[in-house]
Coordinates of C-alpha atoms and ligand atoms in Angstrom, one line a residue:
X1 CA 1.9 19.1 59.5
X2 CA 5.7 18.4 59.6
X3 CA 8.4 20.6 60.8
X4 CA 10.4 20.6 57.5
X5 CA 11.1 24.1 56.2
X6 CA 9.0 24.9 53.1
X7 CA 11.2 27.9 52.2
X8 CA 14.9 26.7 51.7
X9 CA 16.7 29.8 50.4
X10 CA 16.9 32.5 47.8
X11 CA 15.6 31.4 44.5
X12 CA 16.3 34.6 42.4
X13 CA 16.4 38.3 42.6
X14 CA 15.0 40.6 40.0
X15 CA 16.0 44.1 39.1
X16 CA 15.2 46.8 36.7
X17 CA 18.3 47.7 34.4
X18 CA 18.8 50.4 31.8
X19 CA 20.8 49.7 28.7
X20 CA 20.6 46.0 28.0
X21 CA 24.0 45.6 26.4
X22 CA 25.8 47.3 29.3
X23 CA 23.9 45.1 31.6
X24 CA 25.0 41.8 29.8
X25 CA 28.7 43.0 29.4
X26 CA 28.9 43.8 33.1
X27 CA 27.3 40.5 34.6
X28 CA 28.9 38.1 32.0
X29 CA 32.4 39.7 31.4
X30 CA 33.1 41.3 34.9
X31 CA 31.1 39.1 37.4
X32 CA 31.4 36.0 35.3
X33 CA 27.8 35.0 35.6
X34 CA 26.4 32.8 32.7
X35 CA 23.7 34.4 30.5
X36 CA 21.2 31.5 30.8
X37 CA 17.9 32.7 29.4
X38 CA 16.9 35.3 26.9
X39 CA 13.1 35.9 27.1
X40 CA 10.7 38.7 27.5
X41 CA 8.6 40.1 30.5
X42 CA 5.5 37.8 30.3
X43 CA 3.6 40.9 31.4
X44 CA 5.2 43.3 28.8
X45 CA 6.6 41.3 25.8
X46 CA 8.4 44.4 24.3
X47 CA 10.8 44.3 27.3
X48 CA 13.5 41.7 27.6
X49 CA 13.8 39.4 30.6
X50 CA 17.4 38.4 31.1
X51 CA 18.4 35.7 33.4
X52 CA 22.0 35.1 34.7
X53 CA 23.2 32.3 36.9
X54 CA 25.7 29.6 37.2
X55 CA 26.4 26.9 34.7
X56 CA 22.8 25.4 34.6
X57 CA 20.9 28.3 36.5
X58 CA 20.6 26.5 39.8
X59 CA 18.2 28.0 42.3
X60 CA 20.0 30.4 44.5
X61 CA 22.4 31.8 41.7
X62 CA 19.8 33.4 39.6
X63 CA 19.8 37.1 39.1
X64 CA 17.2 38.5 36.5
X65 CA 16.7 41.9 34.8
X66 CA 14.0 43.8 33.0
X67 CA 16.1 46.2 30.9
X68 CA 13.9 49.2 30.4
X69 CA 16.7 50.8 28.3
X70 CA 18.4 54.1 28.9
X71 CA 14.9 55.8 28.4
X72 CA 13.4 53.9 31.3
X73 CA 12.3 55.8 34.4
X74 CA 15.2 56.1 36.9
X75 CA 14.6 54.6 40.3
X76 CA 15.9 55.9 43.6
X77 CA 17.6 54.0 46.4
X78 CA 16.1 54.3 49.8
X79 CA 14.0 52.5 52.4
X80 CA 11.2 50.1 51.6
X81 CA 13.4 48.2 49.2
X82 CA 15.9 45.5 48.6
X83 CA 19.0 47.8 49.0
X84 CA 21.9 45.3 48.2
X85 CA 22.5 42.0 46.5
X86 CA 25.4 40.0 47.8
X87 CA 27.1 37.3 45.9
X88 CA 29.2 34.6 47.6
X89 CA 32.8 33.5 47.0
X90 CA 35.3 31.3 48.9
X91 CA 37.5 33.3 51.3
X92 CA 40.5 32.2 49.3
X93 CA 39.1 34.2 46.2
X94 CA 39.0 37.6 48.0
X95 CA 42.5 38.7 46.6
X96 CA 41.6 37.5 43.1
X97 CA 38.3 39.6 43.3
X98 CA 40.1 42.8 44.5
X99 CA 42.5 42.6 41.6
X100 CA 39.7 41.7 39.1
X101 CA 37.4 44.6 40.0
X102 CA 40.4 47.0 39.9
X103 CA 41.5 45.6 36.5
X104 CA 37.9 46.2 35.2
X105 CA 37.9 49.8 36.5
X106 CA 35.2 49.0 39.2
X107 CA 35.6 51.2 42.2
X108 CA 34.9 49.3 45.4
X109 CA 34.9 49.8 49.1
X110 CA 36.5 47.1 51.3
X111 CA 37.3 44.5 52.3
X112 CA 35.2 45.3 55.3
X113 CA 34.6 43.0 58.2
X114 CA 31.0 42.1 58.7
X115 CA 30.1 39.4 61.2
X116 CA 32.6 36.6 60.2
X117 CA 32.9 37.4 56.6
X118 CA 34.9 39.9 54.3
X119 CA 32.7 42.2 52.1
X120 CA 33.4 44.2 48.9
X121 CA 30.8 46.8 48.1
X122 CA 30.4 48.3 44.6
X123 CA 27.8 49.3 42.0
X124 CA 26.5 47.8 38.9
X125 CA 26.2 50.0 35.7
X126 CA 22.7 51.3 36.8
X127 CA 24.1 52.1 40.2
X128 CA 22.6 49.5 42.5
X129 CA 24.5 48.2 45.3
X130 CA 26.2 44.9 45.0
X131 CA 28.4 43.0 47.3
X132 CA 30.8 40.3 47.1
X133 CA 31.1 38.2 50.3
X134 CA 34.1 36.1 51.1
X135 CA 33.8 33.5 53.6
X136 CA 34.8 30.0 54.7
X137 CA 31.2 29.0 54.7
X138 CA 31.3 28.9 50.8
X139 CA 31.6 25.3 49.7
X140 CA 29.6 25.2 46.5
X141 CA 31.9 23.9 43.6
X142 CA 33.1 26.5 41.1
X143 CA 32.3 26.4 37.4
X144 CA 33.9 27.7 34.3
X145 CA 32.4 30.8 32.9
X146 CA 35.1 31.6 30.3
X147 CA 35.7 35.0 32.0
X148 CA 36.4 34.3 35.7
X149 CA 38.6 31.3 36.5
X150 CA 36.7 28.3 37.9
X151 CA 38.1 28.3 41.4
X152 CA 37.2 32.1 41.9
X153 CA 33.7 31.9 40.1
X154 CA 30.7 33.5 42.0
X155 CA 28.9 30.5 43.5
X156 CA 25.6 32.2 43.8
X157 CA 24.0 34.5 46.3
X158 CA 25.2 35.0 49.8
X159 CA 22.2 37.2 50.9
X160 CA 19.9 40.1 50.1
X161 CA 19.6 43.3 52.3
X162 CA 16.3 44.9 52.8
X163 CA 16.2 48.5 54.2
X164 CA 13.3 49.9 56.2
X165 CA 12.7 53.0 58.3
X166 CA 11.1 50.5 60.8
X167 CA 12.0 47.0 60.7
X168 CA 9.8 45.5 63.5
X169 CA 7.0 44.3 61.4
X170 CA 9.2 42.7 58.8
X171 CA 11.2 41.2 61.6
X172 CA 8.1 39.4 63.1
X173 CA 7.1 38.5 59.6
X174 CA 10.3 36.8 58.6
X175 CA 10.8 34.9 61.8
X176 CA 7.1 34.0 62.1
X177 CA 5.5 33.1 58.8
X178 CA 8.6 32.7 56.7
X179 CA 10.5 30.3 59.1
X180 CA 13.7 32.5 59.2
X181 CA 15.6 32.7 62.4
X182 CA 17.4 35.8 63.8
X183 CA 21.1 34.6 63.9
X184 CA 23.1 37.8 64.4
X185 CA 22.8 41.5 65.0
X186 CA 25.3 44.4 64.8
X187 CA 24.6 48.0 64.8
X188 CA 21.6 48.6 62.5
X189 CA 21.9 45.1 60.8
X190 CA 19.9 42.1 61.8
X191 CA 20.6 38.9 60.0
X192 CA 18.1 36.1 59.3
X193 CA 18.8 32.5 58.1
X194 CA 16.8 29.6 57.3
X195 CA 17.3 26.3 59.1
X196 CA 20.7 25.0 58.0
X197 CA 22.1 28.5 57.2
X198 CA 24.9 29.0 54.8
X199 CA 25.3 31.1 51.7
X200 CA 22.0 31.7 49.9
X201 CA 19.8 31.5 52.9
X202 CA 20.5 34.8 54.5
X203 CA 18.6 38.0 54.5
X204 CA 19.8 41.1 56.3
X205 CA 17.3 43.5 57.6
X206 CA 18.7 47.1 57.9
X207 CA 17.3 49.9 60.0
X208 CA 17.6 53.4 58.4
X209 CA 15.1 55.5 60.4
X210 CA 16.0 58.7 58.6
X211 CA 16.3 57.5 55.0
X212 CA 13.4 58.4 52.6
X213 CA 11.6 55.7 50.8
X214 CA 13.1 54.4 47.5
X215 CA 11.4 54.6 44.2
X216 CA 11.0 51.7 41.7
X217 CA 12.7 52.1 38.4
X218 CA 16.1 51.7 36.6
X219 CA 18.7 50.7 39.2
X220 CA 16.4 49.4 41.7
X221 CA 15.6 45.9 42.7
X222 CA 12.1 44.8 41.9
X223 CA 11.6 41.7 44.1
X224 CA 13.1 38.7 45.7
X225 CA 12.1 35.1 45.2
X226 CA 12.5 32.4 47.8
X227 CA 12.7 28.9 46.8
X228 CA 10.5 26.0 47.7
X229 CA 10.8 22.3 46.7
X230 CA 7.6 21.9 44.7
X231 CA 4.1 22.9 44.0
X232 CA 3.0 21.1 47.1
X233 CA 5.1 23.0 49.4
X234 CA 4.3 26.3 47.6
X235 CA 0.6 25.7 48.2
X236 CA 1.3 25.1 51.9
X237 CA 3.2 28.4 52.0
X238 CA 0.3 30.1 50.2
X239 CA -2.3 28.7 52.5
X240 CA -0.3 29.8 55.5
X241 CA -0.2 33.4 54.3
X242 CA -3.7 33.4 53.4
X243 CA -4.7 32.3 56.9
X244 CA -2.9 35.3 58.2
X245 CA -4.8 37.6 55.8
X246 CA -1.8 38.3 53.3
X247 CA -2.9 39.2 49.8
X248 CA -1.3 36.4 47.8
X249 CA -1.6 35.9 43.9
X250 CA -2.7 32.6 42.5
X251 CA 0.0 30.4 41.3
X252 CA 1.5 31.8 38.1
X253 CA 3.4 29.8 35.4
X254 CA 6.7 31.4 34.7
X255 CA 7.9 28.6 32.4
X256 CA 11.1 27.9 34.5
X257 CA 9.4 27.9 37.9
X258 CA 5.9 28.4 39.3
X259 CA 5.4 31.5 41.5
X260 CA 3.3 33.2 44.0
X261 CA 3.7 36.8 44.9
X262 CA 2.8 38.9 48.0
X263 CA 4.0 42.0 49.7
X264 CA 5.8 41.7 53.2
X265 CA 4.6 44.1 55.9
X266 CA 7.1 46.7 54.9
X267 CA 5.8 46.7 51.3
X268 CA 8.7 44.9 49.5
X269 CA 7.5 42.5 46.8
X270 CA 8.3 38.7 47.8
X271 CA 7.8 35.8 45.6
X272 CA 7.9 32.1 46.4
X273 CA 9.2 30.0 43.3
X274 CA 9.4 26.3 42.9
X275 CA 12.8 24.7 42.2
X276 CA 11.3 22.7 39.2
X277 CA 11.1 22.7 36.3
X278 CA 14.2 24.7 35.9
X279 CA 16.1 26.4 33.0
X280 CA 16.8 23.3 31.1
X281 CA 13.2 22.7 30.3
X282 CA 13.4 24.4 26.9
X283 CA 17.3 24.5 26.0
X284 CA 19.9 22.0 26.4
X285 CA 22.8 23.0 28.8
X286 CA 25.3 24.1 26.1
X287 CA 22.5 26.2 24.3
X288 CA 21.4 28.1 27.4
X289 CA 20.5 31.6 26.5
X290 CA 21.3 31.4 22.9
X291 CA 17.9 32.1 21.3
X292 CA 14.9 34.1 22.3
X293 CA 12.5 32.0 24.2
X294 CA 8.8 32.9 24.4
X295 CA 6.0 31.3 26.2
X296 CA 3.7 29.5 23.7
X297 CA 1.1 32.2 23.9
X298 CA 3.4 34.8 22.4
X299 CA 4.7 32.5 19.6
X300 CA 2.1 33.5 17.1
X301 CA 3.5 37.2 17.4
X302 CA 7.1 36.1 17.6
X303 CA 8.4 38.2 14.6
X304 CA 6.7 41.4 15.9
X305 CA 8.1 40.9 19.3
X306 CA 11.6 40.2 17.9
X307 CA 11.6 43.2 15.8
X308 CA 10.6 45.6 18.7
X309 CA 13.4 44.3 21.0
X310 CA 17.0 46.0 20.9
X311 CA 19.8 44.1 19.4
X312 CA 22.1 42.5 21.8
X313 CA 25.4 40.4 21.7
X314 CA 26.2 37.7 24.4
X315 CA 29.9 37.7 24.9
X316 CA 31.2 34.1 24.5
Ligands
ZN401 ZN1 10.6 36.7 40.2

């Protein structure tokens, strides 16, 4: 056994959206993320699966949605859930984002001081909580989205926050099996980071003892995936979880990464996803997100699937 970390950061976060077009317009035009893949929910091919990310969909930048449309069951915010997604920008981009959100009629709270960063808090069109975290720790290069200037582009995730009525079991799990270290604590927030730290490696655990449990549905976050280098390190994580009696799925092929799923002790769905093969496996960089991509087992029924999906327009 070596001491190298098998989990290196956040890979992607997946949430449930309502109207697909509103979702696209917000994440592409307002947040300036790139729409990098249009596919379907492999477990329910009559629902889209949208992927947003940076220019090429690097792990640590990927936000994905199942848009259940406006008829989908509405979720409820609460404990036992991922309660906020935080994007990362350089500190020098804070003023731009305050002006940009205002210009786009997005009400926000902040900037608030949290540990050593500045935080803007707002909601997406389905009312789940988003944050933009501005800090000097953010050194990833910018990229040109066509909507947000390169130097101010969202670089990827800063963190995800998980809320629990009781945090103890999740704390033990994060720092034991998942190799996170507790790096900071203030009021009801405990910050965990992976070795090396930095944007994209943080998870905040929030204690809300009196808050009722959330409900999965539109406007709720479905799961978080942590990244691992390859199939070998993924199997090592899987073996470790199984040895501690966690119920872990077999490896599932998600076309763009390989995944295992399990629930952490507080019942939030976690995934460990491999960095390879990535989003360029079936589309060239300049064609990302342009056509509906289906896994080969759905190709025979492509026209039936395509006609059942709502029409959408990707802003260019
Ligand atoms: Zn996932």
